Amino acid sequence: MVSIFIHKSHGSLELSHKENKKEKAISKFGLVMVLRSMASPKDRGPGKNKRKWKEEEDDALIEVLKDLMNSGTSFKADNGFKPGFLNTVAEKLKAKLPESNLKAQPHVHSRLRHFKGIYNVVHDMNHPRANDWRGKPCPYYEDLCIIFGKDRASGKDAQGPEEMEDEVNEEGENEESSKKDAPESSSTQEPSGVEASSGKFGNLGKRVRVSDNLVKGLSEVAFILGREIRAGSSNISRAIGFDVELSEKRSKLNEELANLGLTTMERHRAARKIASEPESVDVFFSIPDAERKEWVQAFLRGDI
């Protein structure tokens, strides 16, 4: 597995096998810490019997997904996967890890949403949650690019920052209940009007926070871009000014050489040689008139 370190400008690959193994352990710990900090209280509340995926299970899932993407069979839909894809993945996982008891629903479905959420956040560096990943390794990033790379679509099914955040927060799913533990319909309660209203206002507040973070990020980018443009304009102005001054001196060079009493051949050789070197042009015009002839003759002889 290759871990990608996400920076503001580019990512770097860990090449050493030993270092990669160590970074893998660190990245798993960092990933869990980030996801726990991003999970809502509802996701972490008591009574949630979540399944913790093991490292070898994640590795097997990513390997199965990559094999299916490279198999030539088209499992990709416009913004996801075709029906039956989850069952295919679950069957191949069962062949690799027969004792894992991983099911298409909810296990594989939940883990796919989890990895897709990570990919979306890291891929979209303007996302507010991307700051949590700067300078940290992102496990499976190259593999996730292969698996989910074409899902960054636009249109009615495209995901916004809120949906990305929801997918990253989905760290695990409840264990699939056995038939004898099937939930009873009588225990299900409809949310009250107060709870529904609170949920609406909560989503509104989250959208406002996301918008504020996005505006702040764009403002910072605009400030940095303006500063770089001003610095570049200043450098260009200085360069243009230097070229104009050098051109003016070169146009006067032959006239100044004609006043030194040189032979025609000396004057032509001096004009050609001095004009070809900007530093020599500056030196010539900085020398007092009385010393220029001696300097030119020494320059032609190669003494200076």
CSV table of C-alpha atoms in Angstrom, one decimal:
chain,number,residue,atom,x,y,z
A,1,MET,CA,0.0,0.0,0.0
A,2,VAL,CA,1.2,3.5,-0.8
A,3,SER,CA,0.5,6.4,1.6
A,4,ILE,CA,0.1,9.8,0.1
A,5,PHE,CA,1.1,12.8,2.2
A,6,ILE,CA,-1.3,15.7,1.4
A,7,HIS,CA,0.3,19.2,1.3
A,8,LYS,CA,-0.9,22.5,-0.1
A,9,SER,CA,0.9,22.1,-3.3
A,10,HIS,CA,1.6,18.5,-3.9
A,11,GLY,CA,1.9,15.0,-2.4
A,12,SER,CA,5.0,12.9,-1.8
A,13,LEU,CA,5.3,9.1,-1.9
A,14,GLU,CA,6.9,6.9,0.8
A,15,LEU,CA,9.4,4.7,-1.0
A,16,SER,CA,11.1,2.7,1.7
A,17,HIS,CA,9.2,-0.5,2.6
A,18,LYS,CA,10.1,-0.2,6.3
A,19,GLU,CA,9.2,3.4,6.4
A,20,ASN,CA,6.0,2.7,4.5
A,21,LYS,CA,5.0,0.0,7.0
A,22,LYS,CA,5.7,2.4,9.9
A,23,GLU,CA,3.8,5.2,8.1
A,24,LYS,CA,0.9,2.8,7.5
A,25,ALA,CA,0.5,2.2,11.3
A,26,ILE,CA,0.8,5.9,12.0
A,27,SER,CA,-1.7,6.8,9.3
A,28,LYS,CA,-4.2,4.3,10.6
A,29,PHE,CA,-4.0,5.8,14.0
A,30,GLY,CA,-4.2,9.4,12.6
A,31,LEU,CA,-7.1,8.4,10.4
A,32,VAL,CA,-9.1,7.0,13.3
A,33,MET,CA,-8.3,10.1,15.4
A,34,VAL,CA,-9.5,12.5,12.6
A,35,LEU,CA,-12.6,10.5,11.9
A,36,ARG,CA,-13.5,10.3,15.6
A,37,SER,CA,-13.1,14.0,15.9
A,38,MET,CA,-15.4,14.5,12.9
A,39,ALA,CA,-18.1,12.1,14.0
A,40,SER,CA,-21.3,13.5,15.4
A,41,PRO,CA,-22.5,12.7,18.9
A,42,LYS,CA,-25.3,10.7,17.4
A,43,ASP,CA,-22.8,8.4,15.6
A,44,ARG,CA,-20.8,7.9,18.8
A,45,GLY,CA,-23.7,7.5,21.1
A,46,PRO,CA,-24.4,4.5,23.4
A,47,GLY,CA,-26.2,1.6,22.0
A,48,LYS,CA,-24.4,1.6,18.7
A,49,ASN,CA,-22.9,-1.9,18.1
A,50,LYS,CA,-20.4,-0.8,15.4
A,51,ARG,CA,-18.2,-3.2,13.5
A,52,LYS,CA,-14.5,-2.3,13.6
A,53,TRP,CA,-12.8,-3.2,10.4
A,54,LYS,CA,-9.4,-4.9,10.7
A,55,GLU,CA,-6.4,-3.8,8.7
A,56,GLU,CA,-6.3,-7.0,6.6
A,57,GLU,CA,-10.1,-6.6,5.9
A,58,ASP,CA,-9.5,-3.0,4.6
A,59,ASP,CA,-6.5,-4.3,2.5
A,60,ALA,CA,-8.7,-7.1,1.1
A,61,LEU,CA,-11.6,-4.8,0.3
A,62,ILE,CA,-9.3,-2.3,-1.6
A,63,GLU,CA,-7.7,-5.2,-3.5
A,64,VAL,CA,-11.1,-6.6,-4.5
A,65,LEU,CA,-12.3,-3.2,-5.7
A,66,LYS,CA,-9.2,-2.6,-7.7
A,67,ASP,CA,-9.5,-6.0,-9.3
A,68,LEU,CA,-13.1,-5.4,-10.3
A,69,MET,CA,-12.2,-2.0,-11.7
A,70,ASN,CA,-9.5,-3.6,-13.9
A,71,SER,CA,-11.4,-6.7,-14.8
A,72,GLY,CA,-13.0,-5.1,-17.9
A,73,THR,CA,-16.5,-5.5,-16.6
A,74,SER,CA,-18.3,-2.2,-16.3
A,75,PHE,CA,-19.5,-1.9,-12.7
A,76,LYS,CA,-19.5,1.9,-12.7
A,77,ALA,CA,-22.7,3.9,-13.0
A,78,ASP,CA,-23.0,7.7,-13.5
A,79,ASN,CA,-22.2,8.5,-9.9
A,80,GLY,CA,-21.6,5.2,-8.2
A,81,PHE,CA,-21.9,1.5,-8.9
A,82,LYS,CA,-24.4,-0.7,-10.7
A,83,PRO,CA,-26.9,-2.9,-8.8
A,84,GLY,CA,-25.4,-6.2,-7.7
A,85,PHE,CA,-21.9,-4.7,-7.3
A,86,LEU,CA,-22.0,-5.0,-3.5
A,87,ASN,CA,-22.9,-8.7,-3.6
A,88,THR,CA,-20.1,-9.3,-6.0
A,89,VAL,CA,-17.6,-7.6,-3.6
A,90,ALA,CA,-19.0,-9.5,-0.6
A,91,GLU,CA,-18.6,-12.8,-2.4
A,92,LYS,CA,-14.9,-12.1,-3.3
A,93,LEU,CA,-14.3,-10.9,0.2
A,94,LYS,CA,-15.7,-14.2,1.5
A,95,ALA,CA,-13.3,-16.1,-0.7
A,96,LYS,CA,-10.3,-14.1,0.6
A,97,LEU,CA,-11.5,-13.9,4.3
A,98,PRO,CA,-14.0,-16.8,4.9
A,99,GLU,CA,-14.1,-16.1,8.6
A,100,SER,CA,-14.8,-12.4,8.4
A,101,ASN,CA,-18.5,-12.8,7.9
A,102,LEU,CA,-18.6,-9.5,5.9
A,103,LYS,CA,-22.0,-8.9,4.2
A,104,ALA,CA,-22.9,-6.7,1.3
A,105,GLN,CA,-25.4,-4.9,3.7
A,106,PRO,CA,-24.5,-3.1,5.9
A,107,HIS,CA,-20.7,-3.9,6.0
A,108,VAL,CA,-19.5,-3.4,2.4
A,109,HIS,CA,-21.9,-0.6,1.7
A,110,SER,CA,-20.9,1.3,4.8
A,111,ARG,CA,-17.2,0.9,4.2
A,112,LEU,CA,-17.5,2.0,0.6
A,113,ARG,CA,-19.2,5.2,1.8
A,114,HIS,CA,-16.5,5.7,4.4
A,115,PHE,CA,-13.7,5.4,1.8
A,116,LYS,CA,-15.5,7.5,-0.7
A,117,GLY,CA,-16.0,10.2,1.9
A,118,ILE,CA,-12.2,10.3,2.6
A,119,TYR,CA,-11.4,10.4,-1.1
A,120,ASN,CA,-13.8,13.3,-1.7
A,121,VAL,CA,-12.5,15.4,1.3
A,122,VAL,CA,-8.8,14.9,0.4
A,123,HIS,CA,-9.4,15.3,-3.4
A,124,ASP,CA,-11.3,18.6,-2.8
A,125,MET,CA,-8.7,20.7,-1.0
A,126,ASN,CA,-11.2,23.5,-0.7
A,127,HIS,CA,-13.3,21.3,1.6
A,128,PRO,CA,-13.3,22.5,5.2
A,129,ARG,CA,-12.3,19.1,6.4
A,130,ALA,CA,-9.2,19.0,4.1
A,131,ASN,CA,-7.2,20.9,6.8
A,132,ASP,CA,-7.4,17.8,9.0
A,133,TRP,CA,-5.4,15.9,6.4
A,134,ARG,CA,-2.7,18.4,5.5
A,135,GLY,CA,0.7,16.9,6.4
A,136,LYS,CA,-0.8,13.5,7.2
A,137,PRO,CA,-0.7,10.3,5.2
A,138,CYS,CA,-3.9,9.2,3.5
A,139,PRO,CA,-4.1,5.4,3.3
A,140,TYR,CA,-5.1,3.9,0.0
A,141,TYR,CA,-5.3,7.3,-1.7
A,142,GLU,CA,-4.0,6.1,-5.1
A,143,ASP,CA,-6.3,3.1,-5.0
A,144,LEU,CA,-9.3,5.3,-4.1
A,145,CYS,CA,-8.5,7.5,-7.1
A,146,ILE,CA,-8.8,4.4,-9.3
A,147,ILE,CA,-12.0,3.2,-7.6
A,148,PHE,CA,-13.9,6.6,-7.1
A,149,GLY,CA,-12.0,8.8,-9.6
A,150,LYS,CA,-14.9,9.2,-12.0
A,151,ASP,CA,-17.5,9.9,-9.3
A,152,ARG,CA,-16.6,13.5,-8.9
A,153,ALA,CA,-19.4,14.5,-11.2
A,154,SER,CA,-21.6,17.5,-11.5
A,155,GLY,CA,-25.4,17.6,-11.7
A,156,LYS,CA,-28.3,16.5,-9.5
A,157,ASP,CA,-26.4,13.6,-8.0
A,158,ALA,CA,-23.1,15.4,-7.4
A,159,GLN,CA,-22.1,15.7,-3.8
A,160,GLY,CA,-21.6,19.0,-1.9
A,161,PRO,CA,-19.6,19.6,1.2
A,162,GLU,CA,-22.4,18.5,3.5
A,163,GLU,CA,-22.7,15.1,1.8
A,164,MET,CA,-18.9,14.6,1.8
A,165,GLU,CA,-18.8,15.3,5.6
A,166,ASP,CA,-21.6,12.8,6.2
A,167,GLU,CA,-19.7,10.1,4.4
A,168,VAL,CA,-16.5,10.7,6.3
A,169,ASN,CA,-18.4,10.7,9.6
A,170,GLU,CA,-19.7,7.3,8.8
A,171,GLU,CA,-16.9,5.4,10.5
A,172,GLY,CA,-18.8,2.1,10.9
A,173,GLU,CA,-22.2,0.4,10.7
A,174,ASN,CA,-24.2,-1.7,13.2
A,175,GLU,CA,-23.6,-5.4,13.1
A,176,GLU,CA,-26.2,-7.1,10.8
A,177,SER,CA,-28.8,-8.6,13.1
A,178,SER,CA,-29.6,-12.3,12.9
A,179,LYS,CA,-33.1,-13.4,11.9
A,180,LYS,CA,-34.1,-14.0,15.5
A,181,ASP,CA,-33.0,-10.5,16.5
A,182,ALA,CA,-35.0,-8.8,13.8
A,183,PRO,CA,-36.4,-5.4,15.0
A,184,GLU,CA,-40.1,-5.2,15.9
A,185,SER,CA,-42.2,-2.6,14.1
A,186,SER,CA,-43.8,-1.6,17.4
A,187,SER,CA,-40.5,-0.2,18.8
A,188,THR,CA,-40.2,2.2,15.9
A,189,GLN,CA,-41.3,5.8,16.8
A,190,GLU,CA,-41.8,8.7,14.5
A,191,PRO,CA,-39.8,11.8,15.3
A,192,SER,CA,-41.7,14.6,16.9
A,193,GLY,CA,-42.2,18.0,15.2
A,194,VAL,CA,-39.7,19.6,17.6
A,195,GLU,CA,-37.0,17.0,16.8
A,196,ALA,CA,-37.6,17.4,13.0
A,197,SER,CA,-37.4,21.2,13.3
A,198,SER,CA,-34.2,20.9,15.3
A,199,GLY,CA,-32.7,18.7,12.6
A,200,LYS,CA,-33.6,21.3,9.9
A,201,PHE,CA,-32.0,24.1,11.9
A,202,GLY,CA,-29.0,21.9,12.6
A,203,ASN,CA,-28.5,21.3,8.9
A,204,LEU,CA,-28.9,25.0,8.2
A,205,GLY,CA,-26.2,25.8,10.7
A,206,LYS,CA,-23.8,23.3,9.2
A,207,ARG,CA,-24.3,24.7,5.8
A,208,VAL,CA,-23.6,28.2,7.1
A,209,ARG,CA,-20.4,27.0,8.7
A,210,VAL,CA,-19.3,25.3,5.5
A,211,SER,CA,-20.1,28.4,3.5
A,212,ASP,CA,-18.1,30.6,5.9
A,213,ASN,CA,-15.1,28.3,5.7
A,214,LEU,CA,-15.3,28.3,1.9
A,215,VAL,CA,-15.5,32.1,1.8
A,216,LYS,CA,-12.5,32.3,4.1
A,217,GLY,CA,-10.5,29.9,2.0
A,218,LEU,CA,-11.3,31.8,-1.2
A,219,SER,CA,-10.3,35.1,0.5
A,220,GLU,CA,-6.9,33.7,1.5
A,221,VAL,CA,-6.3,32.4,-2.0
A,222,ALA,CA,-7.2,35.8,-3.5
A,223,PHE,CA,-4.9,37.6,-1.1
A,224,ILE,CA,-1.9,35.3,-1.9
A,225,LEU,CA,-2.6,35.5,-5.6
A,226,GLY,CA,-2.7,39.3,-5.5
A,227,ARG,CA,0.5,39.5,-3.5
A,228,GLU,CA,2.3,37.2,-6.1
A,229,ILE,CA,0.9,39.2,-9.0
A,230,ARG,CA,2.2,42.5,-7.4
A,231,ALA,CA,5.7,41.0,-6.9
A,232,GLY,CA,5.8,39.6,-10.4
A,233,SER,CA,4.7,42.9,-11.9
A,234,SER,CA,7.5,44.7,-9.9
A,235,ASN,CA,10.1,42.3,-11.3
A,236,ILE,CA,8.8,42.7,-14.8
A,237,SER,CA,9.0,46.5,-14.5
A,238,ARG,CA,12.6,46.4,-13.3
A,239,ALA,CA,13.5,44.0,-16.1
A,240,ILE,CA,11.9,46.2,-18.7
A,241,GLY,CA,13.6,49.3,-17.3
A,242,PHE,CA,17.0,47.6,-17.5
A,243,ASP,CA,16.5,46.5,-21.1
A,244,VAL,CA,15.5,50.1,-22.1
A,245,GLU,CA,18.5,51.6,-20.5
A,246,LEU,CA,20.9,49.0,-22.0
A,247,SER,CA,19.4,49.6,-25.5
A,248,GLU,CA,19.9,53.4,-25.1
A,249,LYS,CA,23.6,52.9,-24.1
A,250,ARG,CA,24.2,50.6,-27.1
A,251,SER,CA,22.7,53.1,-29.5
A,252,LYS,CA,25.2,55.7,-28.2
A,253,LEU,CA,28.2,53.3,-28.1
A,254,ASN,CA,29.4,53.8,-31.7
A,255,GLU,CA,29.2,57.6,-31.3
A,256,GLU,CA,31.3,57.6,-28.2
A,257,LEU,CA,33.9,55.3,-29.7
A,258,ALA,CA,34.2,57.7,-32.7
A,259,ASN,CA,35.3,60.5,-30.4
A,260,LEU,CA,38.3,58.4,-29.0
A,261,GLY,CA,40.6,58.6,-32.0
A,262,LEU,CA,40.6,54.9,-32.7
A,263,THR,CA,41.2,53.4,-36.1
A,264,THR,CA,38.1,52.3,-38.1
A,265,MET,CA,39.0,48.6,-37.4
A,266,GLU,CA,39.5,49.2,-33.7
A,267,ARG,CA,36.2,51.1,-33.5
A,268,HIS,CA,34.2,48.3,-35.2
A,269,ARG,CA,35.9,45.5,-33.1
A,270,ALA,CA,35.3,47.4,-29.9
A,271,ALA,CA,31.6,48.2,-30.8
A,272,ARG,CA,30.9,44.6,-31.6
A,273,LYS,CA,32.6,43.1,-28.6
A,274,ILE,CA,31.4,45.7,-26.0
A,275,ALA,CA,27.8,45.6,-27.2
A,276,SER,CA,27.7,41.8,-26.9
A,277,GLU,CA,28.4,42.0,-23.1
A,278,PRO,CA,25.9,44.1,-21.0
A,279,GLU,CA,28.4,44.3,-18.2
A,280,SER,CA,31.1,45.8,-20.5
A,281,VAL,CA,28.6,48.4,-21.8
A,282,ASP,CA,28.0,49.6,-18.2
A,283,VAL,CA,31.7,49.6,-17.5
A,284,PHE,CA,32.5,51.6,-20.6
A,285,PHE,CA,30.0,54.4,-19.8
A,286,SER,CA,31.2,54.5,-16.2
A,287,ILE,CA,34.8,55.3,-17.2
A,288,PRO,CA,35.8,59.0,-17.5
A,289,ASP,CA,36.2,60.3,-21.0
A,290,ALA,CA,39.9,60.8,-20.7
A,291,GLU,CA,40.5,57.1,-19.8
A,292,ARG,CA,38.1,55.4,-22.3
A,293,LYS,CA,40.6,55.1,-25.2
A,294,GLU,CA,43.2,53.3,-23.1
A,295,TRP,CA,40.5,51.1,-21.6
A,296,VAL,CA,39.1,50.1,-25.1
A,297,GLN,CA,42.6,49.3,-26.4
A,298,ALA,CA,43.3,47.1,-23.3
A,299,PHE,CA,39.9,45.5,-23.7
A,300,LEU,CA,40.6,44.6,-27.3
A,301,ARG,CA,44.0,43.1,-26.4
A,302,GLY,CA,42.4,41.0,-23.7
A,303,ASP,CA,44.4,42.7,-20.9
A,304,ILE,CA,41.2,43.4,-18.9
